[in-house]
PDB file of C-alpha atoms in Angstrom:
ATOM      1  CA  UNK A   1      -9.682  39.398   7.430  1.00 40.00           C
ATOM      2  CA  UNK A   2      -5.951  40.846   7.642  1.00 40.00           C
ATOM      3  CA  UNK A   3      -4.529  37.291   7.439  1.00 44.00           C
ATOM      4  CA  UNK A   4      -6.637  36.654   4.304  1.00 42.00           C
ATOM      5  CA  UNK A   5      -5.432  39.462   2.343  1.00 39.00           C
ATOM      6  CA  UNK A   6      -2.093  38.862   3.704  1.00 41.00           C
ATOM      7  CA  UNK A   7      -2.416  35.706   2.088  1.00 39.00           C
ATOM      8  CA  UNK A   8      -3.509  36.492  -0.973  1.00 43.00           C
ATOM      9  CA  UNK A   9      -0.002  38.647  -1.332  1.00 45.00           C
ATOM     10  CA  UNK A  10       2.335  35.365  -0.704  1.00 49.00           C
ATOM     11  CA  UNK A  11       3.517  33.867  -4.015  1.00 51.00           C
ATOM     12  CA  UNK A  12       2.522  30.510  -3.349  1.00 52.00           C
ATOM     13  CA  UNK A  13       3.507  27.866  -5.827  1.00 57.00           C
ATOM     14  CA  UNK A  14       0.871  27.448  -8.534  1.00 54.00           C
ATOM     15  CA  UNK A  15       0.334  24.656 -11.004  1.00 55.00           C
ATOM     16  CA  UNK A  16       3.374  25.582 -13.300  1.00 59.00           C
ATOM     17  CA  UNK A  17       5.747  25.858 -10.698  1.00 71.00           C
ATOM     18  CA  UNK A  18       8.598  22.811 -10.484  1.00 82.00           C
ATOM     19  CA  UNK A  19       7.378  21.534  -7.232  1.00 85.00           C
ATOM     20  CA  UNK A  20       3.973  21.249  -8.054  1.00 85.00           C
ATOM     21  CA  UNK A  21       4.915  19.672 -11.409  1.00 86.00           C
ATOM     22  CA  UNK A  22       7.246  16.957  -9.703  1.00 89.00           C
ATOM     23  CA  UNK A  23       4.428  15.886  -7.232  1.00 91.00           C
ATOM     24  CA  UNK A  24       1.787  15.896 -10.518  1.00 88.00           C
ATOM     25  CA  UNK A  25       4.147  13.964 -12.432  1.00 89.00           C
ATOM     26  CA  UNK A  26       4.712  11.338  -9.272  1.00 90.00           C
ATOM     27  CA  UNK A  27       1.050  11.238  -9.134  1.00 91.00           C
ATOM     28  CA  UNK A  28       0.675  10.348 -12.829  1.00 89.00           C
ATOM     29  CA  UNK A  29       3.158   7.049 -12.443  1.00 87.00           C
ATOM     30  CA  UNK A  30       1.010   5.992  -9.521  1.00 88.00           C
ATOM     31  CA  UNK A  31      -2.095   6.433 -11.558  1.00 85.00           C
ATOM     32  CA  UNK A  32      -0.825   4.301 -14.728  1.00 82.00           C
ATOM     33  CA  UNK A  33       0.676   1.761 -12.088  1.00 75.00           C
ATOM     34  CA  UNK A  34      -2.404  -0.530 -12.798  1.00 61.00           C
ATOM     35  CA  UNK A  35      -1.346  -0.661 -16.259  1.00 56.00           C
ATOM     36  CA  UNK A  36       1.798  -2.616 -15.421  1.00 58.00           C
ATOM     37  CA  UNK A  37       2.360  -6.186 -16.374  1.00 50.00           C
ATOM     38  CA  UNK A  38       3.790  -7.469 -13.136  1.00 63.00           C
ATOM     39  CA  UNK A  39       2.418  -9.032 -10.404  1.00 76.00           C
ATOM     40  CA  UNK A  40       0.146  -8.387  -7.692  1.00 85.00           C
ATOM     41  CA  UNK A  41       2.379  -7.641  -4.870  1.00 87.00           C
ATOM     42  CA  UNK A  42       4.806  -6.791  -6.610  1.00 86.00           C
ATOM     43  CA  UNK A  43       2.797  -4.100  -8.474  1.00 88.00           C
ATOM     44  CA  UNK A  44       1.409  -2.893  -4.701  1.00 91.00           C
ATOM     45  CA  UNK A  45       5.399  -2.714  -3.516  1.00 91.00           C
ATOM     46  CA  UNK A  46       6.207  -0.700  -6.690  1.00 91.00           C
ATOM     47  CA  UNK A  47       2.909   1.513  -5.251  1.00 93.00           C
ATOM     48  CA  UNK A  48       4.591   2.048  -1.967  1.00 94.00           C
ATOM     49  CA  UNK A  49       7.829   2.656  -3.770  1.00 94.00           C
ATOM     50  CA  UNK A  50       6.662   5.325  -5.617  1.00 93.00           C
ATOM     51  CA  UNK A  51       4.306   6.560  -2.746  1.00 95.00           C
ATOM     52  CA  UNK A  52       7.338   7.464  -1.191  1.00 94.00           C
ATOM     53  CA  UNK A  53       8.974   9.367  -3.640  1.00 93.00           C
ATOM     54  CA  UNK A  54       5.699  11.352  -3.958  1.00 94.00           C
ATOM     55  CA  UNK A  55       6.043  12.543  -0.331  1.00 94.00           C
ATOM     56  CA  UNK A  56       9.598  13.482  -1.119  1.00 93.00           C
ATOM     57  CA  UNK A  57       8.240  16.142  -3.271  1.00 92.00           C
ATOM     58  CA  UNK A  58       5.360  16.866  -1.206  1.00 91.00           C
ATOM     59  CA  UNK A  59       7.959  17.287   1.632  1.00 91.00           C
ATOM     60  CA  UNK A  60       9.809  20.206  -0.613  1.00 90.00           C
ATOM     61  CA  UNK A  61       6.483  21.965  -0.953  1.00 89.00           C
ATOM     62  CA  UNK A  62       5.956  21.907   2.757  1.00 89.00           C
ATOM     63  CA  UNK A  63       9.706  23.361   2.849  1.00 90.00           C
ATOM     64  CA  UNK A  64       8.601  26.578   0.888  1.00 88.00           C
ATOM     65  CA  UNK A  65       8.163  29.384   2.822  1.00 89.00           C
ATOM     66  CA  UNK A  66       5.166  30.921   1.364  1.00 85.00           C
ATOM     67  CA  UNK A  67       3.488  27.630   1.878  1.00 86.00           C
ATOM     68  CA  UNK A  68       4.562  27.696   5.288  1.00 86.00           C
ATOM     69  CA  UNK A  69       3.754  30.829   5.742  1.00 86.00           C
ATOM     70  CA  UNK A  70      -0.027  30.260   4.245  1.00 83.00           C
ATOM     71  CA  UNK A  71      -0.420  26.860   6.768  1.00 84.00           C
ATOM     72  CA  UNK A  72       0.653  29.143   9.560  1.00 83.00           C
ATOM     73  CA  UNK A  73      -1.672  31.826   9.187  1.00 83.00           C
ATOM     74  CA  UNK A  74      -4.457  29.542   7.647  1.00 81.00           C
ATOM     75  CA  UNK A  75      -3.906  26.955  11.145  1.00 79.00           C
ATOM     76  CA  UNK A  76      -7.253  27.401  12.553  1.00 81.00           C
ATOM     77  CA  UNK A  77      -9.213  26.551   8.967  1.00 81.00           C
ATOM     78  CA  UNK A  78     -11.105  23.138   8.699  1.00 83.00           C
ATOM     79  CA  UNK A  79      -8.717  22.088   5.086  1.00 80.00           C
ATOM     80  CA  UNK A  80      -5.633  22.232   7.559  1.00 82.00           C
ATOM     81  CA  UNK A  81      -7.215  20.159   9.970  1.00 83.00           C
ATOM     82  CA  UNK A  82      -7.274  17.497   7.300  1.00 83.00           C
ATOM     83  CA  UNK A  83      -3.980  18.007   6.019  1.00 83.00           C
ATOM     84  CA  UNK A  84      -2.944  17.344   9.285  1.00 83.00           C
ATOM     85  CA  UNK A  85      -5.522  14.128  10.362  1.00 84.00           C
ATOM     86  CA  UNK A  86      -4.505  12.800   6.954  1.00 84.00           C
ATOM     87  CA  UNK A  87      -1.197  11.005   7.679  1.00 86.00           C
ATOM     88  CA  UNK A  88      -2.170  10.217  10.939  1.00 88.00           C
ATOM     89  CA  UNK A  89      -4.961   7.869   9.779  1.00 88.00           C
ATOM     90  CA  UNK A  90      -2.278   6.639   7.397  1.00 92.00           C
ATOM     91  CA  UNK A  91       0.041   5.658   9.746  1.00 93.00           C
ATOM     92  CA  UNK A  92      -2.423   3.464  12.004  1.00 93.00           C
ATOM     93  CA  UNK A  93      -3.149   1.881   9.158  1.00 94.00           C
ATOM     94  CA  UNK A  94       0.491   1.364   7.819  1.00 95.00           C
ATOM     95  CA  UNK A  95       1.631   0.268  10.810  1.00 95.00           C
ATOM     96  CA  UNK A  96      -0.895  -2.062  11.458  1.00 95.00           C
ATOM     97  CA  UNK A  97      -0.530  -3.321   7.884  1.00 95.00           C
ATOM     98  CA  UNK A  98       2.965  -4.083   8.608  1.00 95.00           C
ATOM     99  CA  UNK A  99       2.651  -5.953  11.861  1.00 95.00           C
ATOM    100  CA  UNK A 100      -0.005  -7.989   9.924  1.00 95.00           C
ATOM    101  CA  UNK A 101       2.366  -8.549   7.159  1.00 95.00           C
ATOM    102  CA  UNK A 102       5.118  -9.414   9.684  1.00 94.00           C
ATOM    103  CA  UNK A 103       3.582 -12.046  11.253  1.00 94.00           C
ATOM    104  CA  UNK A 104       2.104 -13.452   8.221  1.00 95.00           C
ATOM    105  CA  UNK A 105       5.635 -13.832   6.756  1.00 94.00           C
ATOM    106  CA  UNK A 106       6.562 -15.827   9.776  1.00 94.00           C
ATOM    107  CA  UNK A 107       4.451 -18.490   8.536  1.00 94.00           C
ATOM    108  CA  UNK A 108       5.196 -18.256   5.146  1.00 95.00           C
ATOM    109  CA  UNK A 109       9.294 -19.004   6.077  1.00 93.00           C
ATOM    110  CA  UNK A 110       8.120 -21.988   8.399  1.00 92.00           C
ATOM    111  CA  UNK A 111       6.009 -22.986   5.430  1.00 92.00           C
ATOM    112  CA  UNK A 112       9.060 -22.893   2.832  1.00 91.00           C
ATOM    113  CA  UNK A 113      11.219 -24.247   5.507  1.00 90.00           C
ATOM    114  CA  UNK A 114       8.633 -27.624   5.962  1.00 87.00           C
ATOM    115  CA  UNK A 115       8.734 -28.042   2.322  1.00 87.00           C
ATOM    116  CA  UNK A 116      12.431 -27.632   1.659  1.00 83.00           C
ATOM    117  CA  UNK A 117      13.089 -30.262   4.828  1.00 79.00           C
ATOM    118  CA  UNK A 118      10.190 -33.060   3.269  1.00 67.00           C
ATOM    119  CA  UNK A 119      11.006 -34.403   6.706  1.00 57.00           C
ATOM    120  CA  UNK A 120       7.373 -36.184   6.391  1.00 60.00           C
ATOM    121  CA  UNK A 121       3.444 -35.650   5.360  1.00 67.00           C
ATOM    122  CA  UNK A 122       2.604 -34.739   9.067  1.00 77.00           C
ATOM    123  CA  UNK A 123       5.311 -32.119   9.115  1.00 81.00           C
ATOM    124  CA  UNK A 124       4.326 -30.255   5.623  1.00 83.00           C
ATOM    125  CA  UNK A 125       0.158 -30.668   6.751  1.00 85.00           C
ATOM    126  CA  UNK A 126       0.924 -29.653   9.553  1.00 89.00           C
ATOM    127  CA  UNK A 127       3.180 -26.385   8.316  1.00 89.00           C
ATOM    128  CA  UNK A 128      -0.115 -26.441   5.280  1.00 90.00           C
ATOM    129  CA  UNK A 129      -2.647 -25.575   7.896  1.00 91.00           C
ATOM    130  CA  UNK A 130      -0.706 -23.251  10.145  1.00 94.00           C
ATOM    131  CA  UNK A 131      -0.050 -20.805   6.600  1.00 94.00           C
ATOM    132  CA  UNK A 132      -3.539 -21.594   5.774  1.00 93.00           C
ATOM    133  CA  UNK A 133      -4.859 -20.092   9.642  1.00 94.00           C
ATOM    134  CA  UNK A 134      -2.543 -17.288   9.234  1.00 95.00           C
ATOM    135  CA  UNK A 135      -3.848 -16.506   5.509  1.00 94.00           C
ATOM    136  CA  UNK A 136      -7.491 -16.467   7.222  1.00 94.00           C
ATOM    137  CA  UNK A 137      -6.273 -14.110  10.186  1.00 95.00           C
ATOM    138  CA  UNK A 138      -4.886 -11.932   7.852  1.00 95.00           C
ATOM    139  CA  UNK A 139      -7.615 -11.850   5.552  1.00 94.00           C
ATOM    140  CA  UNK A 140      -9.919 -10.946   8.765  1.00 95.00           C
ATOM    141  CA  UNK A 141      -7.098  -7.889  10.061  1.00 95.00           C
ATOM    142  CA  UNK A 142      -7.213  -6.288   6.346  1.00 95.00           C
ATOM    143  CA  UNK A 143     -10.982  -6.613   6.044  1.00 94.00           C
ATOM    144  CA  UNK A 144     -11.191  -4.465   9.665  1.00 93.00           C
ATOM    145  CA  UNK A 145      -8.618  -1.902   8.191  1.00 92.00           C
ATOM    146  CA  UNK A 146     -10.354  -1.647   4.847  1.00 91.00           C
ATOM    147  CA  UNK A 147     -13.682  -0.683   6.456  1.00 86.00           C
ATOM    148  CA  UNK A 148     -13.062   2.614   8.017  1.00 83.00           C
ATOM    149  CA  UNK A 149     -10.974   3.389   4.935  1.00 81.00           C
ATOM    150  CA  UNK A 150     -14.402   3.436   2.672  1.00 69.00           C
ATOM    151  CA  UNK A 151     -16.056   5.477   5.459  1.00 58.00           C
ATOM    152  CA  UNK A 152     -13.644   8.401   5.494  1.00 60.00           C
ATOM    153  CA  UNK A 153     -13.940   8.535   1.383  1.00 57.00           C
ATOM    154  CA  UNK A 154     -17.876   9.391   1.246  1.00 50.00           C
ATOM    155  CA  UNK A 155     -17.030  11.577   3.554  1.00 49.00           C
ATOM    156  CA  UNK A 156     -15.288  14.076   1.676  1.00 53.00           C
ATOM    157  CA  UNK A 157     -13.239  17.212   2.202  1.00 56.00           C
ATOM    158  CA  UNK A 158     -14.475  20.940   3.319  1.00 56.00           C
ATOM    159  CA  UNK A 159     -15.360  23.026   0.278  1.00 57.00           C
ATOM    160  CA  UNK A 160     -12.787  25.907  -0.693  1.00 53.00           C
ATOM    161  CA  UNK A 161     -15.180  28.493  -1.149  1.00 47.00           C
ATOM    162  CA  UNK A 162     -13.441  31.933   0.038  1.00 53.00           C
ATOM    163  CA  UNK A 163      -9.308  31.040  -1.025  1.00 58.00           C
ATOM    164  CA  UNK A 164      -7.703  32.516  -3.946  1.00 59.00           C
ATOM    165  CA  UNK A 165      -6.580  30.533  -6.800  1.00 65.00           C
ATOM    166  CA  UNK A 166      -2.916  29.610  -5.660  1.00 69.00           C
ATOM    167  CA  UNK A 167      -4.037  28.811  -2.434  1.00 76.00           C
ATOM    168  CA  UNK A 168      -6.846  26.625  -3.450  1.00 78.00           C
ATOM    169  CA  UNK A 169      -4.042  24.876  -6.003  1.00 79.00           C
ATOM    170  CA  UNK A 170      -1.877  24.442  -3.523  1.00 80.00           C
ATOM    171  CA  UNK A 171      -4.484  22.814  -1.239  1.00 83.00           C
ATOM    172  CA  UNK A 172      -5.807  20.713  -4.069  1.00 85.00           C
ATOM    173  CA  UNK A 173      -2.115  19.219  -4.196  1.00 86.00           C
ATOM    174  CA  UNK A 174      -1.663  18.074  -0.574  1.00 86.00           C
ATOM    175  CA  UNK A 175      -5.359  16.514  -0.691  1.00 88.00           C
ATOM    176  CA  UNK A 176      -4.402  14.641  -4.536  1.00 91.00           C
ATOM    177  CA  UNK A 177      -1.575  13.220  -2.062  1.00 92.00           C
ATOM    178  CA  UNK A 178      -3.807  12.232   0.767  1.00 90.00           C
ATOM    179  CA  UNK A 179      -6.383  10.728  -1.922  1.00 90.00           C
ATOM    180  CA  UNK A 180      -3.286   8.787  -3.576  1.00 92.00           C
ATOM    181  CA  UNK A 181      -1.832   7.833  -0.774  1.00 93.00           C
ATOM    182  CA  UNK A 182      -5.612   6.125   0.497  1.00 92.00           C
ATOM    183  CA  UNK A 183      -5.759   4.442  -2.784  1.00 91.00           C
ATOM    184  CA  UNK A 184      -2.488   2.774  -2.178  1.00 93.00           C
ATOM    185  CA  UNK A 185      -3.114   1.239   0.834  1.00 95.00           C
ATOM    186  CA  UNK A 186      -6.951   0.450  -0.078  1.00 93.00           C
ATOM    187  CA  UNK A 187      -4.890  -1.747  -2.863  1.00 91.00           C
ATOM    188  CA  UNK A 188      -2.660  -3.243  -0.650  1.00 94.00           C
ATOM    189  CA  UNK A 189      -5.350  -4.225   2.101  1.00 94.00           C
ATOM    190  CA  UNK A 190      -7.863  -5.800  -0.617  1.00 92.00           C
ATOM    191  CA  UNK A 191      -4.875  -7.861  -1.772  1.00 92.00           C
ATOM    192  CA  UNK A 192      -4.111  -8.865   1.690  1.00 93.00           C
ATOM    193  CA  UNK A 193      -7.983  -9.572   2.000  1.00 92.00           C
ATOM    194  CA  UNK A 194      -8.136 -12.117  -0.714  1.00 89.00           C
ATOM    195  CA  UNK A 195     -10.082 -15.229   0.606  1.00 90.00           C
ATOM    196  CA  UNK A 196      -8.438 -18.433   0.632  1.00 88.00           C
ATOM    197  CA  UNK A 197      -8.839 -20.496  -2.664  1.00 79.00           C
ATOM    198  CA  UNK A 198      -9.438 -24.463  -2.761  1.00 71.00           C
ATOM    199  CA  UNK A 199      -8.157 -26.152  -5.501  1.00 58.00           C
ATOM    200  CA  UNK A 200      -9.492 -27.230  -8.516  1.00 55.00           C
ATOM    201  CA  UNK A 201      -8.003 -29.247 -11.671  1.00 49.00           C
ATOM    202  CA  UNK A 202      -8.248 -26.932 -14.260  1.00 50.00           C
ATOM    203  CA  UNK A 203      -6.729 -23.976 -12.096  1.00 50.00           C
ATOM    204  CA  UNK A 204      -4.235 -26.243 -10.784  1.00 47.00           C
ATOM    205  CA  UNK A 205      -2.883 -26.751 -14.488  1.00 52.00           C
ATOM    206  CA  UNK A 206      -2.763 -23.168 -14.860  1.00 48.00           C
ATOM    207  CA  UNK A 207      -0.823 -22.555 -11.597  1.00 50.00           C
ATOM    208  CA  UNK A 208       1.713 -25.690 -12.488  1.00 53.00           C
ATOM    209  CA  UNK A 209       2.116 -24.230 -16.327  1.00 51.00           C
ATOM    210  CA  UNK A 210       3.213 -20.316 -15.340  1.00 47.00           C
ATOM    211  CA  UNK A 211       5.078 -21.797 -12.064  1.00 50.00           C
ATOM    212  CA  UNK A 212       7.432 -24.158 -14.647  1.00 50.00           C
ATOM    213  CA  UNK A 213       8.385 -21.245 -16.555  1.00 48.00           C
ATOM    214  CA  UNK A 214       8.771 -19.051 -13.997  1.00 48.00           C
ATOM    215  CA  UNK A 215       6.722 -16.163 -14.605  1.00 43.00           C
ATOM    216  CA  UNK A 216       2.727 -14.921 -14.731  1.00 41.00           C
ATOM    217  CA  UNK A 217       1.025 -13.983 -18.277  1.00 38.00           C
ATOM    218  CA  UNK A 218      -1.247 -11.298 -18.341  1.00 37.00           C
ATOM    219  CA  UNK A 219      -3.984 -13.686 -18.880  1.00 38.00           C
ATOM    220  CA  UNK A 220      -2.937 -15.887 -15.668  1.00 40.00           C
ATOM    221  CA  UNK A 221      -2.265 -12.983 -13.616  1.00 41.00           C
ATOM    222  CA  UNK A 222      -5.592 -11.891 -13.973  1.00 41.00           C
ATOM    223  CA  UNK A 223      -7.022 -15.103 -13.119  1.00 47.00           C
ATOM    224  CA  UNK A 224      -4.739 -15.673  -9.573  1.00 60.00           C
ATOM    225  CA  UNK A 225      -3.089 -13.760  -7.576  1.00 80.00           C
ATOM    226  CA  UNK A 226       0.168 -14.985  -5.532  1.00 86.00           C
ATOM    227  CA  UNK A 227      -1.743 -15.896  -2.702  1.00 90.00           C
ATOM    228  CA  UNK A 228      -4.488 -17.632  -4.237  1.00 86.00           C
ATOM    229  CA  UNK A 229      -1.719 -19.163  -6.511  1.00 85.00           C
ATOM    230  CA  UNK A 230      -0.208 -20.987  -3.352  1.00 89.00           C
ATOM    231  CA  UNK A 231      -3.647 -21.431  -2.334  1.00 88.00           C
ATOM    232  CA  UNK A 232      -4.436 -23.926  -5.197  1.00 84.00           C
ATOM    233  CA  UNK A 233      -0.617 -25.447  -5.089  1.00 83.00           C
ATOM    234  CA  UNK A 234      -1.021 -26.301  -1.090  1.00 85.00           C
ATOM    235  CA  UNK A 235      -4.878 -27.738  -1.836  1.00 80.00           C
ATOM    236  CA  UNK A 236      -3.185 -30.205  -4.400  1.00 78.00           C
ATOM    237  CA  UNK A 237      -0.396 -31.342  -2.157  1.00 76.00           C
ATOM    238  CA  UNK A 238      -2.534 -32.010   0.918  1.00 68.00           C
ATOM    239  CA  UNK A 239      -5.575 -33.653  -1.369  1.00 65.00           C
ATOM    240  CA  UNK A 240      -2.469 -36.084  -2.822  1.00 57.00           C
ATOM    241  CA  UNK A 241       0.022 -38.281  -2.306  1.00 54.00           C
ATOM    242  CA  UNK A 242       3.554 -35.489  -2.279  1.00 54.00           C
ATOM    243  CA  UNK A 243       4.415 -36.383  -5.803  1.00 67.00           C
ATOM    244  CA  UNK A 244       8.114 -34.371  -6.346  1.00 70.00           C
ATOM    245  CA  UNK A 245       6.605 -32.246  -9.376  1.00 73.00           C
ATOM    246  CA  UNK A 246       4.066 -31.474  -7.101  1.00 76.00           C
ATOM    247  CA  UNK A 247       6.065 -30.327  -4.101  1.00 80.00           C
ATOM    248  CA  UNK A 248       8.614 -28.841  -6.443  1.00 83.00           C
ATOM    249  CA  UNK A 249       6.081 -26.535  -7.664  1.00 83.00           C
ATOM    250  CA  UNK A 250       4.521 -25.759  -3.888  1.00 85.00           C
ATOM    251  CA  UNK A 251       7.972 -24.492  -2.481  1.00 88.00           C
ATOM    252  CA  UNK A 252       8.677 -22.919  -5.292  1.00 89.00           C
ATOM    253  CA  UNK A 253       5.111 -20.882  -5.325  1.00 90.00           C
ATOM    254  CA  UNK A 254       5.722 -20.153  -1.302  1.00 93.00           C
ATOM    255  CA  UNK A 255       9.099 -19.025  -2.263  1.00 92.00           C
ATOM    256  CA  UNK A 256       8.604 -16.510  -4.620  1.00 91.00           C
ATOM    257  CA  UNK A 257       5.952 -15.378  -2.260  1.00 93.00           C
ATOM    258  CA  UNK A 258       8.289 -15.080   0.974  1.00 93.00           C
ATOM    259  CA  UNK A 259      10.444 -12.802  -1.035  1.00 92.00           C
ATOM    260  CA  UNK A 260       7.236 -10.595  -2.102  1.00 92.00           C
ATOM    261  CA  UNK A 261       5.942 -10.495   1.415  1.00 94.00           C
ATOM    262  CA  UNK A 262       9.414  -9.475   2.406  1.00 93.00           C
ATOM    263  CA  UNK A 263       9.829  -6.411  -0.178  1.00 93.00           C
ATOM    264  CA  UNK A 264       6.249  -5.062   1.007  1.00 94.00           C
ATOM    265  CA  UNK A 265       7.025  -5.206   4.830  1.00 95.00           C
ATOM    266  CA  UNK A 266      10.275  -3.478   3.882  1.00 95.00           C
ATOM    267  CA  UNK A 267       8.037  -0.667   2.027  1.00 95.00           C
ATOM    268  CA  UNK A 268       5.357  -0.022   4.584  1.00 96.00           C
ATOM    269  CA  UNK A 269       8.453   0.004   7.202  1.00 96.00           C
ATOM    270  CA  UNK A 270      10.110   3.091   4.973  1.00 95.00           C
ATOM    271  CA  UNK A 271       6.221   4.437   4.089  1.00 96.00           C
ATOM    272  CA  UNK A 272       5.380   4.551   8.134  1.00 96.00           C
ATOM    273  CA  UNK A 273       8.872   6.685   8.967  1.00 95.00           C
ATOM    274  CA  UNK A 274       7.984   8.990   5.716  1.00 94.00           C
ATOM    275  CA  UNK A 275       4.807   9.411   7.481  1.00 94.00           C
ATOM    276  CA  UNK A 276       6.281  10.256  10.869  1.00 93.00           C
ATOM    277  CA  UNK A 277       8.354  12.644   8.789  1.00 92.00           C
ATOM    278  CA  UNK A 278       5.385  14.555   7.031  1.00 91.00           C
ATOM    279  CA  UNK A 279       3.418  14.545  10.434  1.00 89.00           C
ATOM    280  CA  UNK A 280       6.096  16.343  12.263  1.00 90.00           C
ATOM    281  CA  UNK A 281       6.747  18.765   9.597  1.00 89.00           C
ATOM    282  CA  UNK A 282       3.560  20.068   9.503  1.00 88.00           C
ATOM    283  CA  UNK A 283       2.741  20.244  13.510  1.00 87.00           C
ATOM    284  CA  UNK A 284       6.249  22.103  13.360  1.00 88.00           C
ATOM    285  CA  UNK A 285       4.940  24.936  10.908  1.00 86.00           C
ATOM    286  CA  UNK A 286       1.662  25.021  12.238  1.00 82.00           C
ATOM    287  CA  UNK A 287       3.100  25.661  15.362  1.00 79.00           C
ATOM    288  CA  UNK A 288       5.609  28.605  14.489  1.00 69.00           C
TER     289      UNK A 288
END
């Protein structure tokens, strides 16, 4: 009971205070991120982007010392627990997302390097049903890293029944993180999950028409994705003689692609070390 009261004395930073407001007003972008007009992935790297400036804030919180002092004292309560098992479950699954992602790109450069060669039909089929393998592996790893994901949300978190209002604001904070921070990757992993599309003439006239001018509508965008997209162009080119519009539009689809892939490995590779970072910060006040 002394370390209760004890807390209840520590000015601990409440819903006004600048901290709190930063991380609320990181967590607003994120929210309104869906409301973007770009693409897919590149509205899911812009997620991880901005993921990581949240845990900058979050990280200046975790720097105050009355909220270091209220983690410390509070170490043995079940909320702290899941402050802590919160980025650890977020780094399996960010560093499993990237390894994915890695080895998925691999194929997608062979791909783009098979088309920009045209050193024969065998070559580019060939190159075709390699990306095509590796689009179904993937789909299969994200599915297995999704799943647990929608476990640990019914779940839920421990009820805040006996802390005082700062505390309990304070807590609410860290978890609106954790929640966030789920959300993201849940996002990314459901994108990654997207089954493999076969072609069909009147999607393939949509995918030609926004690949020619070099950019996705709101109304195509909704109706493919960047991976389906390629999907539909590499279903054309093997089901046809490779016509040079046709091919054109292929490597350009894969390329645009490669550099998307690219920009999200480079995010979950900063996301996973901000992770590390937020992990050892709090074992470190815990343990003082």
């Amino acid at each position: 009971m002394a370390n209760r009261s004890h807390v209840r004395s520590i000015s601990l930073p409440s819903r006004s205070h600048p901290t709190t407001l930063k991380i609320q007003q990181q967590l607003n972008k994120l929210t309104t991120l869906e409301a973007s007009s770009t693409s897919a992935l590149g509205k899911t790297s812009n997620g991880l982007s901005r993921l990581e400036e949240l845990y900058n804030c979050m990280d200046e919180l975790l720097s105050l010392p009355s909220t270091q002092q209220a983690l410390s004292l509070y170490q043995h309560e079940k909320w702290v627990n899941e402050l802590l098992d919160g980025p650890v479950s977020l780094l399996d699954i960010c560093g499993t997302a990237r390894d994915v992602l890695s080895q998925f790109k691999e194929n997608v450069g062979d791909l783009q390097s098979a088309l920009r060669r045209r050193k024969g039909d065998v070559c580019i089929e060939i190159s075709i049903n390699n990306y095509i393998c590796s689009r179904k592996k993937m789909n299969k790893d994200a599915k297995k890293l999704l799943a647990p994901m929608k476990m640990d949300n019914k779940a839920g978190a421990s009820p805040l029944l006996d802390q005082d209002h700062q505390l309990s604001t304070m807590i609410r904070v860290l978890r609106e993180v954790n929640i966030m921070s789920i959300s993201i990757f849940q996002s990314l992993l459901l994108l990654l999950s997207t089954p493999v599309l076969k072609s069909r003439p009147s999607r393939w006239s949509l995918v030609s028409k926004f690949m020619h001018k070099g950019a996705v509508s709101c109304e195509e965008s909704a109706e493919n994705t960047e991976l389906e997209s390629v999907d539909l162009a590499l279903g054309v080119l093997s089901s046809e003689e490779a016509k040079l519009e046709t091919m054109q539009i292929a490597r350009k689809g894969v390329e645009a692609l490669e550099v998307s892939i690219e920009g999200l490995e480079k995010g979950l590779e900063r996301m996973f070390r901000r992770l590390v970072k937020t992990r050892a910060s709090l074992l470190n006040i815990i343990s003082h």
